[in-house]
mmCIF file of C-alpha atoms in Angstrom:
data_model
loop_
_atom_site.group_PDB
_atom_site.id
_atom_site.type_symbol
_atom_site.label_atom_id
_atom_site.label_comp_id
_atom_site.label_asym_id
_atom_site.label_seq_id
_atom_site.Cartn_x
_atom_site.Cartn_y
_atom_site.Cartn_z
ATOM 1 C CA MET A 125 0.000 0.000 0.000
ATOM 2 C CA ASN A 126 2.850 2.310 0.813
ATOM 3 C CA ALA A 127 4.250 1.942 -2.714
ATOM 4 C CA TRP A 128 0.962 3.106 -4.207
ATOM 5 C CA LEU A 129 0.804 6.147 -1.910
ATOM 6 C CA THR A 130 4.330 7.270 -2.766
ATOM 7 C CA LEU A 131 3.423 7.161 -6.457
ATOM 8 C CA LEU A 132 0.524 9.541 -5.963
ATOM 9 C CA GLU A 133 1.897 12.008 -3.435
ATOM 10 C CA THR A 134 3.444 15.230 -4.708
ATOM 11 C CA PRO A 135 6.845 15.937 -3.181
ATOM 12 C CA ALA A 136 8.923 19.001 -4.020
ATOM 13 C CA ASP A 137 10.078 17.509 -7.365
ATOM 14 C CA GLY A 138 6.538 17.132 -8.686
ATOM 15 C CA GLY A 139 5.692 13.507 -7.938
ATOM 16 C CA GLN A 140 5.973 10.589 -10.324
ATOM 17 C CA LEU A 141 2.514 10.497 -11.894
ATOM 18 C CA ALA A 142 2.709 14.261 -12.484
ATOM 19 C CA GLY A 143 5.838 13.715 -14.601
ATOM 20 C CA LEU A 144 4.100 11.494 -17.128
ATOM 21 C CA VAL A 145 3.116 14.256 -19.569
ATOM 22 C CA GLY A 146 5.516 14.596 -22.466
ATOM 23 C CA PHE A 147 7.974 12.356 -24.245
ATOM 24 C CA LYS A 148 9.748 10.651 -21.335
ATOM 25 C CA LEU A 149 10.751 7.099 -20.482
ATOM 26 C CA ALA A 150 8.118 6.894 -17.736
ATOM 27 C CA SER A 151 5.357 8.079 -20.078
ATOM 28 C CA CYS A 152 6.318 5.515 -22.731
ATOM 29 C CA ILE A 153 6.205 2.761 -20.104
ATOM 30 C CA ALA A 154 2.898 4.113 -18.772
ATOM 31 C CA LEU A 155 1.424 4.040 -22.297
ATOM 32 C CA SER A 156 2.697 0.490 -22.727
ATOM 33 C CA CYS A 157 1.048 -0.505 -19.410
ATOM 34 C CA ALA A 158 -2.228 1.113 -20.445
ATOM 35 C CA ILE A 159 -2.323 -0.695 -23.812
ATOM 36 C CA PHE A 160 -1.385 -3.961 -22.099
ATOM 37 C CA ALA A 161 -4.219 -3.506 -19.591
ATOM 38 C CA ILE A 162 -6.702 -2.764 -22.394
ATOM 39 C CA GLY A 163 -5.580 -5.907 -24.209
ATOM 40 C CA ALA A 164 -5.828 -7.983 -21.022
ATOM 41 C CA TRP A 165 -9.335 -6.632 -20.474
ATOM 42 C CA GLY A 166 -10.231 -7.604 -24.043
ATOM 43 C CA VAL A 167 -9.004 -11.170 -23.563
ATOM 44 C CA LEU A 168 -10.847 -11.518 -20.247
ATOM 45 C CA ALA A 169 -14.119 -9.810 -21.086
ATOM 46 C CA ARG A 170 -14.856 -10.619 -24.723
ATOM 47 C CA ARG A 171 -16.478 -13.890 -25.757
ATOM 48 C CA ASN A 172 -15.734 -13.692 -29.480
ATOM 49 C CA ILE A 173 -12.568 -15.673 -30.078
ATOM 50 C CA LEU A 174 -11.501 -13.414 -32.973
ATOM 51 C CA LEU A 175 -11.597 -10.391 -30.677
ATOM 52 C CA MET A 176 -9.628 -12.318 -28.066
ATOM 53 C CA LEU A 177 -6.899 -12.941 -30.686
ATOM 54 C CA ILE A 178 -6.906 -9.247 -31.649
ATOM 55 C CA SER A 179 -6.548 -8.324 -27.960
ATOM 56 C CA ILE A 180 -3.532 -10.618 -27.702
ATOM 57 C CA GLU A 181 -2.008 -8.661 -30.597
ATOM 58 C CA LEU A 182 -2.583 -5.463 -28.590
ATOM 59 C CA MET A 183 -0.742 -6.963 -25.605
ATOM 60 C CA LEU A 184 2.181 -8.030 -27.817
ATOM 61 C CA ASN A 185 2.369 -4.503 -29.238
ATOM 62 C CA ALA A 186 2.445 -3.053 -25.720
ATOM 63 C CA VAL A 187 5.389 -5.269 -24.789
ATOM 64 C CA MET A 188 7.146 -4.273 -28.005
ATOM 65 C CA LEU A 189 6.736 -0.596 -27.082
ATOM 66 C CA ALA A 190 8.353 -1.272 -23.693
ATOM 67 C CA PHE A 191 11.277 -3.075 -25.352
ATOM 68 C CA VAL A 192 11.864 -0.221 -27.810
ATOM 69 C CA SER A 193 11.608 2.415 -25.055
ATOM 70 C CA PHE A 194 14.265 0.711 -22.956
ATOM 71 C CA ALA A 195 16.388 0.236 -26.082
ATOM 72 C CA ARG A 196 16.246 4.028 -26.597
ATOM 73 C CA MET A 197 17.313 4.480 -22.963
ATOM 74 C CA ARG A 198 20.312 2.193 -23.468
ATOM 75 C CA ALA A 199 21.304 4.043 -26.658
ATOM 76 C CA GLY A 200 21.186 7.238 -24.595
ATOM 77 C CA VAL A 201 23.580 5.708 -22.047
ATOM 78 C CA ALA A 202 25.898 4.757 -24.928
ATOM 79 C CA ALA A 203 25.739 8.343 -26.237
ATOM 80 C CA GLU A 204 26.640 9.612 -22.747
ATOM 81 C CA TYR A 205 29.710 7.356 -22.707
ATOM 82 C CA THR A 206 30.665 8.518 -26.226
ATOM 83 C CA ALA A 207 30.415 12.148 -25.132
ATOM 84 C CA ALA A 208 32.496 11.362 -22.030
ATOM 85 C CA ALA A 209 35.139 9.681 -24.199
ATOM 86 C CA ALA A 210 35.300 12.712 -26.517
ATOM 87 C CA LYS A 211 35.612 14.989 -23.479
ATOM 88 C CA ALA A 212 38.401 12.840 -22.022
ATOM 89 C CA LEU A 213 40.192 12.891 -25.361
ATOM 90 C CA ALA A 214 39.989 16.692 -25.484
ATOM 91 C CA GLU A 215 41.328 16.950 -21.935
ATOM 92 C CA GLY A 216 44.249 14.657 -22.730
ATOM 93 C CA ALA A 217 43.242 11.788 -20.476
ATOM 94 C CA PRO A 218 45.279 8.539 -20.508
ATOM 95 C CA ALA A 219 44.621 6.307 -23.506
ATOM 96 C CA GLU A 220 43.337 3.337 -21.482
ATOM 97 C CA ALA A 221 40.692 5.514 -19.805
ATOM 98 C CA ILE A 222 39.415 6.674 -23.217
ATOM 99 C CA ALA A 223 39.457 3.103 -24.539
ATOM 100 C CA GLY A 224 37.462 1.949 -21.488
ATOM 101 C CA LEU A 225 34.804 4.613 -22.089
ATOM 102 C CA GLN A 226 34.592 3.708 -25.776
ATOM 103 C CA ALA A 227 34.264 0.004 -24.926
ATOM 104 C CA LYS A 228 31.403 0.796 -22.515
ATOM 105 C CA SER A 229 29.737 2.863 -25.233
ATOM 106 C CA ALA A 230 29.980 -0.073 -27.663
ATOM 107 C CA ILE A 231 28.512 -2.481 -25.075
ATOM 108 C CA TRP A 232 25.522 -0.225 -24.378
ATOM 109 C CA THR A 233 24.950 0.348 -28.103
ATOM 110 C CA THR A 234 24.831 -3.405 -28.679
ATOM 111 C CA SER A 235 22.461 -3.971 -25.768
ATOM 112 C CA GLY A 236 20.234 -1.149 -27.038
ATOM 113 C CA ALA A 237 20.122 -2.722 -30.494
ATOM 114 C CA SER A 238 19.291 -6.044 -28.821
ATOM 115 C CA GLY A 239 16.137 -4.460 -27.410
ATOM 116 C CA GLN A 240 14.962 -3.581 -30.910
ATOM 117 C CA ILE A 241 15.935 -7.055 -32.172
ATOM 118 C CA PHE A 242 13.733 -8.599 -29.491
ATOM 119 C CA GLY A 243 10.949 -6.360 -30.789
ATOM 120 C CA LEU A 244 11.528 -7.852 -34.249
ATOM 121 C CA PHE A 245 11.341 -11.339 -32.725
ATOM 122 C CA ILE A 246 8.021 -10.360 -31.131
ATOM 123 C CA ILE A 247 6.711 -9.316 -34.569
ATOM 124 C CA ALA A 248 7.739 -12.695 -36.006
ATOM 125 C CA VAL A 249 6.204 -14.636 -33.125
ATOM 126 C CA ALA A 250 3.008 -12.559 -33.391
ATOM 127 C CA ALA A 251 2.740 -13.392 -37.093
ATOM 128 C CA ALA A 252 3.144 -17.105 -36.360
ATOM 129 C CA GLU A 253 0.668 -16.898 -33.481
ATOM 130 C CA ALA A 254 -1.931 -15.131 -35.638
ATOM 131 C CA ALA A 255 -1.559 -17.727 -38.411
ATOM 132 C CA VAL A 256 -1.979 -20.727 -36.089
ATOM 133 C CA GLY A 257 -4.704 -19.106 -33.980
ATOM 134 C CA LEU A 258 -6.780 -18.153 -37.010
ATOM 135 C CA ALA A 259 -6.316 -21.619 -38.526
ATOM 136 C CA ILE A 260 -7.690 -23.097 -35.289
ATOM 137 C CA VAL A 261 -10.620 -20.650 -35.445
ATOM 138 C CA ILE A 262 -11.407 -21.694 -39.041
ATOM 139 C CA SER A 263 -11.147 -25.372 -38.169
ATOM 140 C CA TYR A 264 -13.350 -24.984 -35.094
ATOM 141 C CA TYR A 265 -15.924 -22.928 -36.992
ATOM 142 C CA ARG A 266 -16.112 -25.638 -39.640
ATOM 143 C CA HIS A 267 -16.858 -28.269 -36.992
ATOM 144 C CA ARG A 268 -19.129 -26.405 -34.580
ATOM 145 C CA ALA A 269 -20.230 -23.255 -36.500
ATOM 146 C CA THR A 270 -19.477 -20.881 -33.630
ATOM 147 C CA VAL A 271 -16.798 -18.418 -32.544
ATOM 148 C CA ASP A 272 -18.334 -17.842 -29.104
ATOM 149 C CA THR A 273 -16.244 -19.197 -26.254
ATOM 150 C CA ARG A 274 -19.385 -19.809 -24.175
ATOM 151 C CA ASP A 275 -20.362 -22.517 -26.674
ATOM 152 C CA MET A 276 -16.957 -24.185 -26.583
ATOM 153 C CA THR A 277 -17.817 -26.621 -23.812
ATOM 154 C CA THR A 278 -16.609 -29.917 -25.317
ATOM 155 C CA MET A 279 -13.928 -30.357 -22.679
ATOM 156 C CA LYS A 280 -15.996 -28.994 -19.783
ATOM 157 C CA PHE A 281 -15.932 -31.401 -16.845
ATOM 158 C CA MET B 942 7.216 19.477 -30.896
ATOM 159 C CA VAL B 943 8.288 15.923 -30.050
ATOM 160 C CA ASP B 944 6.080 16.107 -26.955
ATOM 161 C CA ILE B 945 3.056 17.099 -29.027
ATOM 162 C CA VAL B 946 3.620 14.320 -31.584
ATOM 163 C CA PHE B 947 4.095 11.827 -28.742
ATOM 164 C CA ILE B 948 0.909 12.884 -26.956
ATOM 165 C CA LEU B 949 -1.136 12.829 -30.173
ATOM 166 C CA SER B 950 0.087 9.388 -31.240
ATOM 167 C CA ALA B 951 -0.324 8.039 -27.684
ATOM 168 C CA LEU B 952 -3.913 9.302 -27.660
ATOM 169 C CA LEU B 953 -4.459 7.773 -31.119
ATOM 170 C CA CYS B 954 -3.151 4.418 -29.851
ATOM 171 C CA LEU B 955 -5.226 4.498 -26.658
ATOM 172 C CA ALA B 956 -8.424 5.577 -28.412
ATOM 173 C CA SER B 957 -8.141 2.975 -31.152
ATOM 174 C CA ALA B 958 -7.187 0.262 -28.630
ATOM 175 C CA MET B 959 -10.319 1.078 -26.611
ATOM 176 C CA THR B 960 -12.352 1.022 -29.828
ATOM 177 C CA ILE B 961 -10.884 -2.342 -30.862
ATOM 178 C CA VAL B 962 -11.775 -4.156 -27.657
ATOM 179 C CA THR B 963 -15.306 -2.734 -27.425
ATOM 180 C CA ARG B 964 -16.603 -3.328 -30.986
ATOM 181 C CA LYS B 965 -19.359 -5.901 -31.319
ATOM 182 C CA ASN B 966 -18.516 -6.634 -34.948
ATOM 183 C CA PRO B 967 -14.968 -7.975 -35.439
ATOM 184 C CA VAL B 968 -14.721 -6.279 -38.857
ATOM 185 C CA TYR B 969 -14.766 -2.845 -37.190
ATOM 186 C CA ALA B 970 -12.239 -4.049 -34.613
ATOM 187 C CA VAL B 971 -9.867 -5.108 -37.386
ATOM 188 C CA ILE B 972 -10.369 -1.824 -39.250
ATOM 189 C CA PHE B 973 -9.488 0.116 -36.084
ATOM 190 C CA MET B 974 -6.277 -1.902 -35.785
ATOM 191 C CA LEU B 975 -4.894 0.220 -38.652
ATOM 192 C CA PRO B 976 -4.834 3.575 -36.762
ATOM 193 C CA PHE B 977 -3.462 1.691 -33.764
ATOM 194 C CA PHE B 978 -0.551 0.305 -35.787
ATOM 195 C CA ILE B 979 0.065 3.695 -37.415
ATOM 196 C CA GLY B 980 0.230 5.310 -33.963
ATOM 197 C CA MET B 981 2.656 2.633 -32.767
ATOM 198 C CA ALA B 982 4.831 3.176 -35.866
ATOM 199 C CA ILE B 983 4.958 6.926 -35.129
ATOM 200 C CA LEU B 984 6.021 6.113 -31.558
ATOM 201 C CA PHE B 985 8.768 3.835 -32.879
ATOM 202 C CA VAL B 986 10.054 6.614 -35.133
ATOM 203 C CA LEU B 987 10.130 8.958 -32.120
ATOM 204 C CA LEU B 988 12.027 6.285 -30.161
ATOM 205 C CA SER B 989 14.677 6.252 -32.955
ATOM 206 C CA ALA B 990 13.635 2.829 -34.257
ATOM 207 C CA PRO B 991 12.807 3.546 -37.922
ATOM 208 C CA PHE B 992 13.369 -0.053 -39.025
ATOM 209 C CA MET B 993 10.984 -1.291 -36.311
ATOM 210 C CA ALA B 994 8.400 1.234 -37.541
ATOM 211 C CA ALA B 995 8.731 -0.029 -41.109
ATOM 212 C CA MET B 996 8.421 -3.652 -39.963
ATOM 213 C CA GLN B 997 5.417 -2.717 -37.821
ATOM 214 C CA MET B 998 3.609 -1.261 -40.820
ATOM 215 C CA MET B 999 4.603 -4.069 -43.192
ATOM 216 C CA VAL B 1000 4.021 -7.105 -40.983
ATOM 217 C CA TYR B 1001 1.196 -5.895 -38.726
ATOM 218 C CA GLY B 1002 -0.540 -3.408 -41.007
ATOM 219 C CA GLY B 1003 0.135 -5.388 -44.163
ATOM 220 C CA ALA B 1004 0.059 -9.059 -43.234
ATOM 221 C CA ILE B 1005 -1.590 -9.771 -39.880
ATOM 222 C CA LEU B 1006 -4.445 -7.314 -40.405
ATOM 223 C CA VAL B 1007 -5.227 -8.742 -43.841
ATOM 224 C CA VAL B 1008 -5.133 -12.293 -42.487
ATOM 225 C CA PHE B 1009 -7.637 -11.314 -39.780
ATOM 226 C CA LEU B 1010 -9.904 -9.707 -42.397
ATOM 227 C CA PHE B 1011 -9.684 -12.774 -44.640
ATOM 228 C CA VAL B 1012 -10.621 -15.103 -41.794
ATOM 229 C CA ILE B 1013 -13.571 -12.923 -40.800
ATOM 230 C CA MET B 1014 -14.799 -12.971 -44.392
ATOM 231 C CA LEU B 1015 -14.169 -16.713 -44.644
ATOM 232 C CA ILE B 1016 -16.197 -17.736 -41.605
ATOM 233 C CA ASN B 1017 -18.971 -15.326 -42.604
ATOM 234 C CA LEU B 1018 -20.588 -14.571 -39.241
ATOM 235 C CA ARG B 1019 -24.326 -14.018 -39.281
ATOM 236 C CA PRO B 1020 -25.516 -10.828 -37.547
ATOM 237 C CA GLU B 1021 -27.484 -12.739 -34.916
ATOM 238 C CA GLU B 1022 -24.293 -14.448 -33.792
ATOM 239 C CA LEU B 1023 -22.822 -11.036 -32.923
ATOM 240 C CA GLN B 1024 -25.697 -9.842 -30.811
ATOM 241 C CA ASP B 1025 -24.814 -9.754 -27.174
ATOM 242 C CA ASP B 1026 -21.441 -10.302 -25.630
ATOM 243 C CA PHE B 1027 -22.476 -8.040 -22.811
ATOM 244 C CA ASN B 1028 -22.219 -9.710 -19.441
ATOM 245 C CA PHE B 1029 -22.137 -7.039 -16.751
ATOM 246 C CA THR B 1030 -20.402 -9.068 -14.022
ATOM 247 C CA ALA B 1031 -17.744 -10.395 -16.382
ATOM 248 C CA TYR B 1032 -17.068 -6.879 -17.704
ATOM 249 C CA ILE B 1033 -16.650 -5.401 -14.221
ATOM 250 C CA VAL B 1034 -14.500 -8.251 -12.935
ATOM 251 C CA SER B 1035 -12.283 -8.233 -16.015
ATOM 252 C CA ALA B 1036 -12.013 -4.425 -15.939
ATOM 253 C CA LEU B 1037 -10.761 -4.754 -12.360
ATOM 254 C CA ALA B 1038 -8.359 -7.532 -13.369
ATOM 255 C CA GLY B 1039 -7.020 -5.636 -16.391
ATOM 256 C CA GLY B 1040 -6.685 -2.422 -14.390
ATOM 257 C CA PHE B 1041 -4.924 -4.304 -11.619
ATOM 258 C CA MET B 1042 -2.459 -5.856 -14.097
ATOM 259 C CA GLY B 1043 -1.731 -2.507 -15.712
ATOM 260 C CA GLY B 1044 -1.435 -0.705 -12.385
ATOM 261 C CA LEU B 1045 0.880 -3.322 -10.957
ATOM 262 C CA VAL B 1046 3.232 -3.159 -13.945
ATOM 263 C CA LEU B 1047 2.989 0.641 -13.970
ATOM 264 C CA SER B 1048 3.925 0.963 -10.312
ATOM 265 C CA PHE B 1049 6.905 -1.341 -10.769
ATOM 266 C CA ALA B 1050 7.922 0.566 -13.921
ATOM 267 C CA LEU B 1051 7.724 3.961 -12.207
ATOM 268 C CA LYS B 1052 9.575 2.697 -9.156
ATOM 269 C CA GLY B 1053 12.250 1.078 -11.304
ATOM 270 C CA ILE B 1054 13.049 4.123 -13.438
ATOM 271 C CA SER B 1055 15.922 5.972 -11.795
ATOM 272 C CA PRO B 1056 16.767 9.601 -12.648
ATOM 273 C CA GLY B 1057 19.827 8.331 -14.510
ATOM 274 C CA MET B 1058 17.671 6.163 -16.769
ATOM 275 C CA ALA B 1059 15.251 9.051 -17.380
ATOM 276 C CA SER B 1060 18.059 11.442 -18.322
ATOM 277 C CA ALA B 1061 19.730 8.816 -20.536
ATOM 278 C CA PHE B 1062 16.412 8.430 -22.371
ATOM 279 C CA GLU B 1063 16.422 12.138 -23.170
ATOM 280 C CA HIS B 1064 20.109 12.285 -24.126
ATOM 281 C CA PRO B 1065 20.441 13.120 -27.840
ATOM 282 C CA LEU B 1066 21.876 10.336 -29.955
ATOM 283 C CA GLN B 1067 24.819 11.062 -32.181
ATOM 284 C CA ALA B 1068 26.568 8.273 -34.030
ATOM 285 C CA GLY B 1069 30.330 8.114 -33.686
ATOM 286 C CA GLU B 1070 32.556 8.434 -36.737
ATOM 287 C CA GLY B 1071 32.094 5.432 -39.018
ATOM 288 C CA GLN B 1072 29.222 4.120 -36.875
ATOM 289 C CA PRO B 1073 25.704 3.614 -38.295
ATOM 290 C CA ALA B 1074 22.877 5.609 -36.710
ATOM 291 C CA PHE B 1075 21.101 3.819 -33.859
ATOM 292 C CA GLY B 1076 18.030 1.897 -35.003
ATOM 293 C CA SER B 1077 19.034 1.808 -38.674
ATOM 294 C CA ILE B 1078 19.227 -1.481 -40.547
ATOM 295 C CA GLU B 1079 23.042 -1.503 -40.377
ATOM 296 C CA SER B 1080 23.108 -1.049 -36.614
ATOM 297 C CA LEU B 1081 20.557 -3.861 -36.115
ATOM 298 C CA ALA B 1082 22.117 -6.326 -38.577
ATOM 299 C CA GLN B 1083 25.444 -6.486 -36.741
ATOM 300 C CA PRO B 1084 24.091 -7.780 -33.377
ATOM 301 C CA LEU B 1085 21.290 -9.741 -35.074
ATOM 302 C CA PHE B 1086 23.678 -11.945 -37.045
ATOM 303 C CA GLN B 1087 26.456 -12.073 -34.442
ATOM 304 C CA VAL B 1088 24.933 -12.049 -30.953
ATOM 305 C CA HIS B 1089 21.436 -13.348 -31.716
ATOM 306 C CA LEU B 1090 22.155 -15.714 -34.601
ATOM 307 C CA VAL B 1091 20.703 -18.838 -32.938
ATOM 308 C CA PRO B 1092 17.395 -17.201 -31.879
ATOM 309 C CA PHE B 1093 17.129 -15.716 -35.382
ATOM 310 C CA GLU B 1094 17.420 -19.147 -36.996
ATOM 311 C CA LEU B 1095 15.002 -20.592 -34.433
ATOM 312 C CA VAL B 1096 12.472 -17.886 -35.344
ATOM 313 C CA SER B 1097 12.708 -18.872 -39.007
ATOM 314 C CA ILE B 1098 12.053 -22.513 -38.043
ATOM 315 C CA LEU B 1099 9.128 -21.347 -35.887
ATOM 316 C CA ILE B 1100 7.572 -19.467 -38.811
ATOM 317 C CA VAL B 1101 7.927 -22.424 -41.186
ATOM 318 C CA VAL B 1102 6.382 -24.782 -38.614
ATOM 319 C CA ALA B 1103 3.588 -22.305 -37.846
ATOM 320 C CA LEU B 1104 2.694 -21.811 -41.507
ATOM 321 C CA LEU B 1105 2.712 -25.551 -42.259
ATOM 322 C CA GLY B 1106 0.637 -26.126 -39.120
ATOM 323 C CA ALA B 1107 -1.813 -23.405 -40.132
ATOM 324 C CA VAL B 1108 -2.265 -24.990 -43.573
ATOM 325 C CA ILE B 1109 -2.832 -28.440 -42.081
ATOM 326 C CA LEU B 1110 -5.221 -27.145 -39.398
ATOM 327 C CA ALA B 1111 -7.336 -25.082 -41.766
ATOM 328 C CA LYS B 1112 -7.407 -27.669 -44.563
ATOM 329 C CA LYS B 1113 -10.669 -29.463 -45.290
ATOM 330 C CA ARG B 1114 -10.585 -33.178 -44.494
ATOM 331 C CA VAL B 1115 -10.178 -35.159 -47.717
#
């Protein structure tokens, strides 16, 4: 309960929920959470199996947005290290210090790109999931002539 | 400027997502997937992921959406089959469950974002000399075919298996 209260209260720096307006990491994650919740509601509340599949696509998209947002954050960390390396070079820092900063920049760039690559994997898995799910829907409709989950009671105990 | 584009595309995504899950007729739900995917693609461009945005529009807007439309046309639902779907208790309970899920993840997300992460997110990206821009095809190809080669090949196997399985499942019995 305490965690929820600290989210809502407004300390001197403006609170956390107040800082959600604008293009920020927290607002991207909040948007992703909202879309995920809408998709979860769709899967739970709807009885049309096609709409349940569409809601699953919404949830996958929400997760993809979170991946890409954190990838952008990691690219920002890499850019900070690059800037630090350039600054160290200008100040005449020792070569191994500059090389260390550049290596850290390369690591964070790769991990940022990995976030986007996982988003691409999600797209591929979503395409496969849609193909198989819709094939099952077609097959079931051919046998039972319904897409309503309330009528799908063959395995009900 | 970026803030305004972000807020507009976020509102577009939220509004079309709400429209998708509340339509009675699945055809309208599928049609409203298009503005949703466009909004997501705009967000990806803002998040410096132009290749992801292109893939989003091609695979989701081009392939998955059309497959959904084809299936809806194929099974040819009669209007009386789409009548109700309104069950008050189930709607309330699932609204609570969905809100709880979203709120839980949101609280963890907000707690987990440190000021350093927030400032790194807003740090401008500049590619080093000789380096491809972040999010371009070049910058994604390098880790995709070096670090993530095995998952990449596994995904291609997954797609082949899924497509063969879809054909076999949807085929008429001979």
